[in-house]
PDB file of C-alpha atoms in Angstrom:
ATOM      1  CA  MET A 879      14.901  90.075  13.072  1.00 43.00           C
ATOM      2  CA  GLY A 880      17.169  93.271  11.384  1.00 41.00           C
ATOM      3  CA  LYS A 881      18.249  93.224   7.922  1.00 40.00           C
ATOM      4  CA  GLU A 882      20.933  91.608   6.832  1.00 44.00           C
ATOM      5  CA  VAL A 883      24.207  93.578   6.197  1.00 42.00           C
ATOM      6  CA  PRO A 884      25.687  93.029   2.659  1.00 46.00           C
ATOM      7  CA  ASP A 885      29.019  91.858   2.122  1.00 46.00           C
ATOM      8  CA  ALA A 886      30.407  94.777   0.619  1.00 45.00           C
ATOM      9  CA  ALA A 887      29.425  96.803   3.337  1.00 45.00           C
ATOM     10  CA  ARG A 888      30.443  94.308   5.879  1.00 44.00           C
ATOM     11  CA  CYS A 889      33.835  94.368   4.346  1.00 41.00           C
ATOM     12  CA  SER A 890      33.982  98.254   4.557  1.00 46.00           C
ATOM     13  CA  MET A 891      33.167  98.364   8.294  1.00 45.00           C
ATOM     14  CA  VAL A 892      35.905  95.608   9.136  1.00 39.00           C
ATOM     15  CA  ALA A 893      38.188  97.663   7.600  1.00 43.00           C
ATOM     16  CA  LEU A 894      37.490 100.609   9.116  1.00 44.00           C
ATOM     17  CA  VAL A 895      37.477  99.105  12.697  1.00 39.00           C
ATOM     18  CA  ARG A 896      40.902  97.788  11.707  1.00 45.00           C
ATOM     19  CA  THR A 897      42.704 100.867  10.756  1.00 42.00           C
ATOM     20  CA  THR A 898      40.636 103.052  13.632  1.00 43.00           C
ATOM     21  CA  ALA A 899      42.367 100.263  15.793  1.00 41.00           C
ATOM     22  CA  ALA A 900      45.988 100.368  14.520  1.00 39.00           C
ATOM     23  CA  ARG A 901      45.856 104.118  14.390  1.00 43.00           C
ATOM     24  CA  LEU A 902      44.865 103.922  18.164  1.00 39.00           C
ATOM     25  CA  HIS A 903      47.938 101.492  18.651  1.00 39.00           C
ATOM     26  CA  LEU A 904      50.488 103.607  17.309  1.00 34.00           C
ATOM     27  CA  LYS A 905      48.810 106.492  19.216  1.00 39.00           C
ATOM     28  CA  LEU A 906      48.465 104.970  22.737  1.00 39.00           C
ATOM     29  CA  LEU A 907      51.956 102.968  22.247  1.00 38.00           C
ATOM     30  CA  PRO A 908      54.210 105.633  23.093  1.00 40.00           C
ATOM     31  CA  ARG A 909      52.242 106.507  25.912  1.00 44.00           C
ATOM     32  CA  VAL A 910      52.350 103.298  27.355  1.00 40.00           C
ATOM     33  CA  ARG A 911      56.319 103.174  27.095  1.00 40.00           C
ATOM     34  CA  ASN A 912      56.234 106.512  28.660  1.00 43.00           C
ATOM     35  CA  THR A 913      53.958 105.076  31.721  1.00 41.00           C
ATOM     36  CA  LEU A 914      56.257 102.391  32.133  1.00 40.00           C
ATOM     37  CA  ARG A 915      59.643 104.208  31.931  1.00 41.00           C
ATOM     38  CA  SER A 916      57.965 106.911  34.098  1.00 38.00           C
ATOM     39  CA  LEU A 917      57.382 103.507  36.865  1.00 38.00           C
ATOM     40  CA  LEU A 918      60.535 102.297  36.499  1.00 39.00           C
ATOM     41  CA  ARG A 919      62.237 105.148  37.705  1.00 37.00           C
ATOM     42  CA  PHE A 920      60.781 104.408  41.134  1.00 34.00           C
ATOM     43  CA  PHE A 921      62.799 101.321  41.243  1.00 37.00           C
ATOM     44  CA  PRO A 922      66.121 100.915  43.061  1.00 37.00           C
ATOM     45  CA  GLN A 923      69.251 101.793  41.080  1.00 36.00           C
ATOM     46  CA  ARG A 924      71.490 102.778  43.962  1.00 34.00           C
ATOM     47  CA  TYR A 925      72.406 100.790  47.650  1.00 36.00           C
ATOM     48  CA  GLY A 926      70.540 101.464  50.542  1.00 36.00           C
ATOM     49  CA  SER A 927      68.286 103.637  48.687  1.00 35.00           C
ATOM     50  CA  THR A 928      65.140 104.784  51.248  1.00 32.00           C
ATOM     51  CA  THR A 929      62.679 106.931  48.496  1.00 29.00           C
ATOM     52  CA  THR A 930      62.806 104.003  46.095  1.00 35.00           C
ATOM     53  CA  GLY A 931      61.423 101.351  48.368  1.00 39.00           C
ATOM     54  CA  LYS A 932      62.940  97.801  48.036  1.00 42.00           C
ATOM     55  CA  LEU A 933      63.093  95.493  45.623  1.00 44.00           C
ATOM     56  CA  ALA A 934      60.587  93.108  47.302  1.00 39.00           C
ATOM     57  CA  SER A 935      57.821  94.832  45.059  1.00 35.00           C
ATOM     58  CA  HIS A 936      59.827  93.332  42.056  1.00 33.00           C
ATOM     59  CA  GLY A 937      57.033  93.025  39.741  1.00 30.00           C
ATOM     60  CA  PHE A 938      58.348  96.311  37.206  1.00 30.00           C
ATOM     61  CA  ALA A 939      61.840  95.551  38.712  1.00 37.00           C
ATOM     62  CA  SER A 940      61.644  92.393  36.545  1.00 39.00           C
ATOM     63  CA  MET A 941      61.075  94.485  33.342  1.00 37.00           C
ATOM     64  CA  ALA A 942      63.492  96.686  34.226  1.00 38.00           C
ATOM     65  CA  ALA A 943      66.058  94.691  33.839  1.00 40.00           C
ATOM     66  CA  MET A 944      64.582  93.377  30.210  1.00 38.00           C
ATOM     67  CA  SER A 945      65.575  97.078  29.577  1.00 38.00           C
ATOM     68  CA  SER A 946      68.578  97.829  30.814  1.00 53.00           C
ATOM     69  CA  PHE A 947      71.077  96.208  33.026  1.00 72.00           C
ATOM     70  CA  PRO A 948      72.963  98.803  35.158  1.00 83.00           C
ATOM     71  CA  PRO A 949      76.361  99.231  35.045  1.00 92.00           C
ATOM     72  CA  GLN A 950      77.942  97.679  38.732  1.00 96.00           C
ATOM     73  CA  ARG A 951      80.528  99.547  40.686  1.00 96.00           C
ATOM     74  CA  TYR A 952      83.604  96.888  40.075  1.00 98.00           C
ATOM     75  CA  HIS A 953      85.156  95.379  37.156  1.00 97.00           C
ATOM     76  CA  TYR A 954      85.237  91.857  38.533  1.00 98.00           C
ATOM     77  CA  PHE A 955      83.148  90.361  41.650  1.00 98.00           C
ATOM     78  CA  LEU A 956      85.315  87.221  43.551  1.00 99.00           C
ATOM     79  CA  VAL A 957      83.028  84.823  45.312  1.00 98.00           C
ATOM     80  CA  LEU A 958      84.301  83.442  48.074  1.00 98.00           C
ATOM     81  CA  ASP A 959      83.491  80.752  50.610  1.00 98.00           C
ATOM     82  CA  PHE A 960      85.800  78.827  52.747  1.00 98.00           C
ATOM     83  CA  GLU A 961      85.173  75.364  54.470  1.00 98.00           C
ATOM     84  CA  ALA A 962      87.021  74.690  57.633  1.00 98.00           C
ATOM     85  CA  THR A 963      87.706  72.009  60.059  1.00 98.00           C
ATOM     86  CA  CYS A 964      84.891  72.000  62.782  1.00 98.00           C
ATOM     87  CA  ASP A 965      83.638  69.568  65.237  1.00 97.00           C
ATOM     88  CA  LYS A 966      80.873  69.807  68.539  1.00 95.00           C
ATOM     89  CA  PRO A 967      81.864  71.487  70.287  1.00 94.00           C
ATOM     90  CA  GLN A 968      84.052  73.549  68.186  1.00 95.00           C
ATOM     91  CA  ILE A 969      87.733  72.970  67.655  1.00 95.00           C
ATOM     92  CA  HIS A 970      90.623  75.677  68.105  1.00 96.00           C
ATOM     93  CA  PRO A 971      91.831  76.659  65.880  1.00 96.00           C
ATOM     94  CA  GLN A 972      89.850  76.017  62.890  1.00 98.00           C
ATOM     95  CA  GLU A 973      91.445  75.665  59.925  1.00 98.00           C
ATOM     96  CA  ILE A 974      90.535  76.083  56.061  1.00 98.00           C
ATOM     97  CA  ILE A 975      89.994  73.143  54.158  1.00 98.00           C
ATOM     98  CA  GLU A 976      88.374  74.187  51.074  1.00 98.00           C
ATOM     99  CA  PHE A 977      89.434  77.378  49.414  1.00 98.00           C
ATOM    100  CA  PRO A 978      87.319  78.157  45.644  1.00 98.00           C
ATOM    101  CA  ILE A 979      86.903  81.758  44.045  1.00 98.00           C
ATOM    102  CA  LEU A 980      84.503  82.269  41.239  1.00 98.00           C
ATOM    103  CA  LYS A 981      85.877  85.476  39.273  1.00 98.00           C
ATOM    104  CA  LEU A 982      81.887  86.848  38.203  1.00 98.00           C
ATOM    105  CA  ASN A 983      82.186  89.702  35.378  1.00 97.00           C
ATOM    106  CA  GLY A 984      80.990  93.125  36.481  1.00 96.00           C
ATOM    107  CA  ARG A 985      79.143  93.859  33.550  1.00 94.00           C
ATOM    108  CA  THR A 986      77.420  90.237  32.692  1.00 95.00           C
ATOM    109  CA  MET A 987      77.521  88.589  36.092  1.00 96.00           C
ATOM    110  CA  GLU A 988      78.733  85.495  34.508  1.00 96.00           C
ATOM    111  CA  ILE A 989      81.649  83.211  35.681  1.00 98.00           C
ATOM    112  CA  GLU A 990      84.756  84.138  33.530  1.00 98.00           C
ATOM    113  CA  SER A 991      87.279  82.048  35.988  1.00 98.00           C
ATOM    114  CA  THR A 992      87.593  79.457  38.635  1.00 98.00           C
ATOM    115  CA  PHE A 993      89.933  78.966  41.654  1.00 98.00           C
ATOM    116  CA  HIS A 994      89.723  75.918  43.359  1.00 98.00           C
ATOM    117  CA  MET A 995      91.875  74.031  45.865  1.00 98.00           C
ATOM    118  CA  TYR A 996      91.567  71.417  48.821  1.00 98.00           C
ATOM    119  CA  VAL A 997      93.955  72.948  52.082  1.00 98.00           C
ATOM    120  CA  GLN A 998      95.432  70.549  54.290  1.00 98.00           C
ATOM    121  CA  PRO A 999      95.068  71.208  58.079  1.00 98.00           C
ATOM    122  CA  VAL A1000      97.973  71.216  60.286  1.00 97.00           C
ATOM    123  CA  VAL A1001      96.976  71.589  63.797  1.00 96.00           C
ATOM    124  CA  HIS A1002      94.037  68.911  63.322  1.00 96.00           C
ATOM    125  CA  PRO A1003      95.242  67.093  60.439  1.00 97.00           C
ATOM    126  CA  GLN A1004      92.459  64.325  61.283  1.00 98.00           C
ATOM    127  CA  LEU A1005      88.927  65.627  60.095  1.00 98.00           C
ATOM    128  CA  THR A1006      85.912  64.879  62.448  1.00 98.00           C
ATOM    129  CA  PRO A1007      82.792  62.775  61.311  1.00 98.00           C
ATOM    130  CA  PHE A1008      80.953  66.116  61.916  1.00 98.00           C
ATOM    131  CA  CYS A1009      83.037  68.325  59.409  1.00 98.00           C
ATOM    132  CA  THR A1010      82.855  65.721  56.880  1.00 98.00           C
ATOM    133  CA  GLU A1011      78.922  64.989  57.440  1.00 97.00           C
ATOM    134  CA  LEU A1012      78.700  68.929  57.340  1.00 97.00           C
ATOM    135  CA  THR A1013      80.958  69.755  54.064  1.00 97.00           C
ATOM    136  CA  GLY A1014      81.213  66.574  52.111  1.00 97.00           C
ATOM    137  CA  ILE A1015      84.865  66.679  52.271  1.00 98.00           C
ATOM    138  CA  ILE A1016      86.621  63.440  53.382  1.00 98.00           C
ATOM    139  CA  GLN A1017      89.923  62.696  54.526  1.00 98.00           C
ATOM    140  CA  ALA A1018      91.379  61.995  51.560  1.00 98.00           C
ATOM    141  CA  MET A1019      90.655  65.066  49.690  1.00 98.00           C
ATOM    142  CA  VAL A1020      93.004  66.891  52.157  1.00 98.00           C
ATOM    143  CA  ASP A1021      95.486  64.271  52.666  1.00 98.00           C
ATOM    144  CA  GLY A1022      98.801  65.409  50.840  1.00 98.00           C
ATOM    145  CA  GLN A1023      97.051  69.171  49.629  1.00 98.00           C
ATOM    146  CA  PRO A1024      99.255  72.432  50.028  1.00 98.00           C
ATOM    147  CA  SER A1025      99.251  73.898  52.827  1.00 98.00           C
ATOM    148  CA  LEU A1026      97.343  77.756  53.342  1.00 98.00           C
ATOM    149  CA  GLN A1027     100.290  79.126  52.651  1.00 98.00           C
ATOM    150  CA  GLN A1028     101.179  77.686  49.476  1.00 98.00           C
ATOM    151  CA  VAL A1029      97.630  77.789  48.459  1.00 98.00           C
ATOM    152  CA  LEU A1030      97.772  81.584  49.207  1.00 98.00           C
ATOM    153  CA  GLU A1031     100.732  81.764  47.158  1.00 98.00           C
ATOM    154  CA  ARG A1032      98.791  80.016  44.091  1.00 98.00           C
ATOM    155  CA  VAL A1033      95.730  82.519  44.741  1.00 98.00           C
ATOM    156  CA  ASP A1034      98.220  85.333  44.084  1.00 98.00           C
ATOM    157  CA  GLU A1035      99.478  84.066  40.901  1.00 98.00           C
ATOM    158  CA  TRP A1036      95.826  83.268  40.047  1.00 98.00           C
ATOM    159  CA  MET A1037      94.859  86.889  40.851  1.00 98.00           C
ATOM    160  CA  ALA A1038      98.044  88.329  38.318  1.00 98.00           C
ATOM    161  CA  LYS A1039      97.303  85.847  35.405  1.00 98.00           C
ATOM    162  CA  GLU A1040      93.793  87.056  35.621  1.00 98.00           C
ATOM    163  CA  GLY A1041      94.626  90.664  35.477  1.00 98.00           C
ATOM    164  CA  LEU A1042      93.402  91.067  38.786  1.00 98.00           C
ATOM    165  CA  LEU A1043      96.497  92.948  40.198  1.00 98.00           C
ATOM    166  CA  ASP A1044      96.318  95.613  37.732  1.00 98.00           C
ATOM    167  CA  PRO A1045      95.772  98.963  39.357  1.00 97.00           C
ATOM    168  CA  SER A1046      92.928  99.911  36.717  1.00 98.00           C
ATOM    169  CA  VAL A1047      91.325  96.583  37.193  1.00 98.00           C
ATOM    170  CA  LYS A1048      88.364  97.700  39.809  1.00 98.00           C
ATOM    171  CA  SER A1049      87.587  93.957  41.625  1.00 98.00           C
ATOM    172  CA  ILE A1050      86.171  92.985  45.172  1.00 98.00           C
ATOM    173  CA  PHE A1051      85.420  89.767  47.055  1.00 98.00           C
ATOM    174  CA  VAL A1052      82.142  88.740  47.974  1.00 98.00           C
ATOM    175  CA  THR A1053      80.986  86.537  50.871  1.00 98.00           C
ATOM    176  CA  CYS A1054      77.992  84.897  52.466  1.00 98.00           C
ATOM    177  CA  GLY A1055      78.588  86.757  55.566  1.00 97.00           C
ATOM    178  CA  ASP A1056      81.499  88.338  57.415  1.00 98.00           C
ATOM    179  CA  TRP A1057      83.127  85.175  59.093  1.00 98.00           C
ATOM    180  CA  ASP A1058      84.997  84.287  56.146  1.00 98.00           C
ATOM    181  CA  LEU A1059      87.130  87.331  55.782  1.00 98.00           C
ATOM    182  CA  LYS A1060      86.634  89.154  58.691  1.00 98.00           C
ATOM    183  CA  VAL A1061      87.350  85.972  61.346  1.00 98.00           C
ATOM    184  CA  MET A1062      88.614  82.988  59.423  1.00 98.00           C
ATOM    185  CA  LEU A1063      91.259  84.157  57.318  1.00 98.00           C
ATOM    186  CA  PRO A1064      92.982  86.419  59.551  1.00 98.00           C
ATOM    187  CA  GLY A1065      92.548  84.521  62.116  1.00 98.00           C
ATOM    188  CA  GLN A1066      94.463  81.519  60.603  1.00 98.00           C
ATOM    189  CA  CYS A1067      97.010  83.706  59.007  1.00 98.00           C
ATOM    190  CA  GLN A1068      97.760  85.476  62.304  1.00 97.00           C
ATOM    191  CA  TYR A1069      97.856  81.692  64.368  1.00 97.00           C
ATOM    192  CA  LEU A1070     100.633  80.489  61.351  1.00 97.00           C
ATOM    193  CA  GLY A1071     102.548  84.438  61.322  1.00 97.00           C
ATOM    194  CA  LEU A1072     101.361  84.951  57.660  1.00 98.00           C
ATOM    195  CA  PRO A1073     100.278  87.964  56.402  1.00 97.00           C
ATOM    196  CA  VAL A1074      97.180  88.652  54.671  1.00 98.00           C
ATOM    197  CA  ALA A1075      96.946  90.298  51.296  1.00 98.00           C
ATOM    198  CA  ASP A1076      95.120  93.806  50.757  1.00 97.00           C
ATOM    199  CA  TYR A1077      92.913  92.429  48.458  1.00 98.00           C
ATOM    200  CA  PHE A1078      91.432  90.217  51.212  1.00 98.00           C
ATOM    201  CA  LYS A1079      90.996  93.043  53.401  1.00 98.00           C
ATOM    202  CA  GLN A1080      87.630  94.661  51.687  1.00 98.00           C
ATOM    203  CA  TRP A1081      84.472  92.318  50.769  1.00 98.00           C
ATOM    204  CA  ILE A1082      80.630  92.372  50.247  1.00 98.00           C
ATOM    205  CA  ASN A1083      78.636  90.862  52.637  1.00 98.00           C
ATOM    206  CA  LEU A1084      76.311  89.277  50.299  1.00 98.00           C
ATOM    207  CA  LYS A1085      73.503  89.481  53.475  1.00 98.00           C
ATOM    208  CA  LYS A1086      73.561  92.695  53.568  1.00 98.00           C
ATOM    209  CA  ALA A1087      73.297  93.529  50.350  1.00 98.00           C
ATOM    210  CA  TYR A1088      70.260  91.045  49.880  1.00 98.00           C
ATOM    211  CA  SER A1089      68.616  92.750  52.999  1.00 98.00           C
ATOM    212  CA  PHE A1090      69.309  96.096  51.282  1.00 97.00           C
ATOM    213  CA  ALA A1091      67.643  94.695  48.331  1.00 97.00           C
ATOM    214  CA  MET A1092      64.765  92.935  49.945  1.00 97.00           C
ATOM    215  CA  GLY A1093      64.313  94.103  52.498  1.00 97.00           C
ATOM    216  CA  SER A1094      64.381  91.287  54.851  1.00 97.00           C
ATOM    217  CA  TRP A1095      67.626  89.813  56.720  1.00 98.00           C
ATOM    218  CA  PRO A1096      68.285  86.364  55.173  1.00 98.00           C
ATOM    219  CA  LYS A1097      68.340  84.181  59.210  1.00 96.00           C
ATOM    220  CA  ASN A1098      69.162  80.920  56.956  1.00 96.00           C
ATOM    221  CA  GLY A1099      71.421  82.637  54.342  1.00 97.00           C
ATOM    222  CA  LEU A1100      71.825  80.892  51.152  1.00 97.00           C
ATOM    223  CA  LEU A1101      68.567  79.069  51.490  1.00 97.00           C
ATOM    224  CA  ASP A1102      66.455  81.867  52.404  1.00 97.00           C
ATOM    225  CA  MET A1103      68.431  84.093  49.684  1.00 98.00           C
ATOM    226  CA  ASN A1104      67.213  81.454  47.086  1.00 98.00           C
ATOM    227  CA  LYS A1105      64.187  81.228  48.594  1.00 97.00           C
ATOM    228  CA  GLY A1106      63.278  84.739  48.656  1.00 97.00           C
ATOM    229  CA  LEU A1107      64.293  85.089  45.048  1.00 98.00           C
ATOM    230  CA  ASN A1108      62.405  81.931  43.861  1.00 98.00           C
ATOM    231  CA  LEU A1109      65.969  80.217  42.447  1.00 98.00           C
ATOM    232  CA  GLN A1110      66.424  76.797  42.828  1.00 97.00           C
ATOM    233  CA  HIS A1111      69.740  75.504  45.427  1.00 96.00           C
ATOM    234  CA  ILE A1112      72.512  74.285  43.588  1.00 97.00           C
ATOM    235  CA  GLY A1113      74.250  71.452  44.757  1.00 97.00           C
ATOM    236  CA  ARG A1114      75.279  70.502  48.137  1.00 95.00           C
ATOM    237  CA  PRO A1115      74.865  73.172  51.146  1.00 95.00           C
ATOM    238  CA  HIS A1116      78.387  73.855  53.153  1.00 95.00           C
ATOM    239  CA  SER A1117      80.302  72.962  49.736  1.00 97.00           C
ATOM    240  CA  GLY A1118      82.762  75.571  49.194  1.00 98.00           C
ATOM    241  CA  ILE A1119      82.608  75.656  45.644  1.00 98.00           C
ATOM    242  CA  ASP A1120      78.880  74.979  45.178  1.00 98.00           C
ATOM    243  CA  ASP A1121      77.847  77.810  48.251  1.00 98.00           C
ATOM    244  CA  CYS A1122      79.831  79.835  45.501  1.00 98.00           C
ATOM    245  CA  LYS A1123      77.735  78.825  42.833  1.00 98.00           C
ATOM    246  CA  ASN A1124      74.909  79.941  44.930  1.00 98.00           C
ATOM    247  CA  ILE A1125      76.083  83.421  45.968  1.00 98.00           C
ATOM    248  CA  ALA A1126      77.072  84.382  42.181  1.00 98.00           C
ATOM    249  CA  ASN A1127      73.301  83.240  40.843  1.00 98.00           C
ATOM    250  CA  ILE A1128      71.804  85.299  43.807  1.00 98.00           C
ATOM    251  CA  MET A1129      73.985  88.440  42.499  1.00 98.00           C
ATOM    252  CA  LYS A1130      73.279  87.834  38.773  1.00 97.00           C
ATOM    253  CA  THR A1131      69.609  88.107  39.714  1.00 97.00           C
ATOM    254  CA  LEU A1132      69.630  90.822  42.194  1.00 97.00           C
ATOM    255  CA  ALA A1133      71.862  92.669  39.639  1.00 97.00           C
ATOM    256  CA  HIS A1134      69.431  92.073  37.051  1.00 94.00           C
ATOM    257  CA  ARG A1135      66.834  93.570  39.150  1.00 94.00           C
ATOM    258  CA  GLY A1136      68.759  96.596  39.182  1.00 95.00           C
ATOM    259  CA  PHE A1137      70.697  96.363  42.246  1.00 97.00           C
ATOM    260  CA  ILE A1138      74.088  98.166  42.755  1.00 97.00           C
ATOM    261  CA  PHE A1139      76.531  95.902  44.946  1.00 98.00           C
ATOM    262  CA  LYS A1140      79.046  97.810  47.007  1.00 96.00           C
ATOM    263  CA  GLN A1141      81.828  97.213  49.899  1.00 98.00           C
ATOM    264  CA  THR A1142      80.013  96.460  52.701  1.00 98.00           C
ATOM    265  CA  SER A1143      83.172  96.158  55.018  1.00 97.00           C
ATOM    266  CA  LYS A1144      84.739  98.609  57.040  1.00 90.00           C
ATOM    267  CA  PRO A1145      88.408  99.354  56.398  1.00 78.00           C
ATOM    268  CA  PHE A1146      90.758  97.283  58.465  1.00 65.00           C
TER     269      PHE A1146
END
């Protein structure tokens, strides 16, 4: 057996080890920081970047979100998801029966205001059992509600009250797909002889944004996007207001990972 080290010597050795460790820590910490910063530069900060790869490799993307939250191109995102009359086989024309909008702050990605109304269908005023089963909307929820024309007027009033009609404020609608603003709203407005406001003519298709960010197409829409981002689904599928909450949650998650949203729709 070796000789026992005296207490005084042992204390000196411990002090030396601690001092050396502290010095190494101070020297290495800036190097580690610089290495991490260099790595983070390789993650996407712009839409559709081909050189930076996809956000699917999101180990360091999450760290990037912790250190910085890249500014978006818009002051506000207006998340929208219609529910409409439907049946099997499909009825024509379809009519909007739920009209929800969430105002999402482009800096914090938090919900600041909500517009939510049910709409009275006029061509097919009686909801089908299929429609109620799919959307959760029962007849009593649409009976006596405003017409689409009246709801659109209230949307405009809400937009004005929220400061969204100010030319200096940049905002854009966000939908899960192109159907809501490319097909449903303009189609019903054309049928009823109603004008479509200009702010409904440009939007972000979340499916396209997600596919650019993650490198895969969400075939099953919100369910696939939530699964791909490890998010819990909020509420009931095909509830307009719940779908809007899921869209907002997905957007917030992608934004915190460094994704910059931009318009996907083509000019009318």
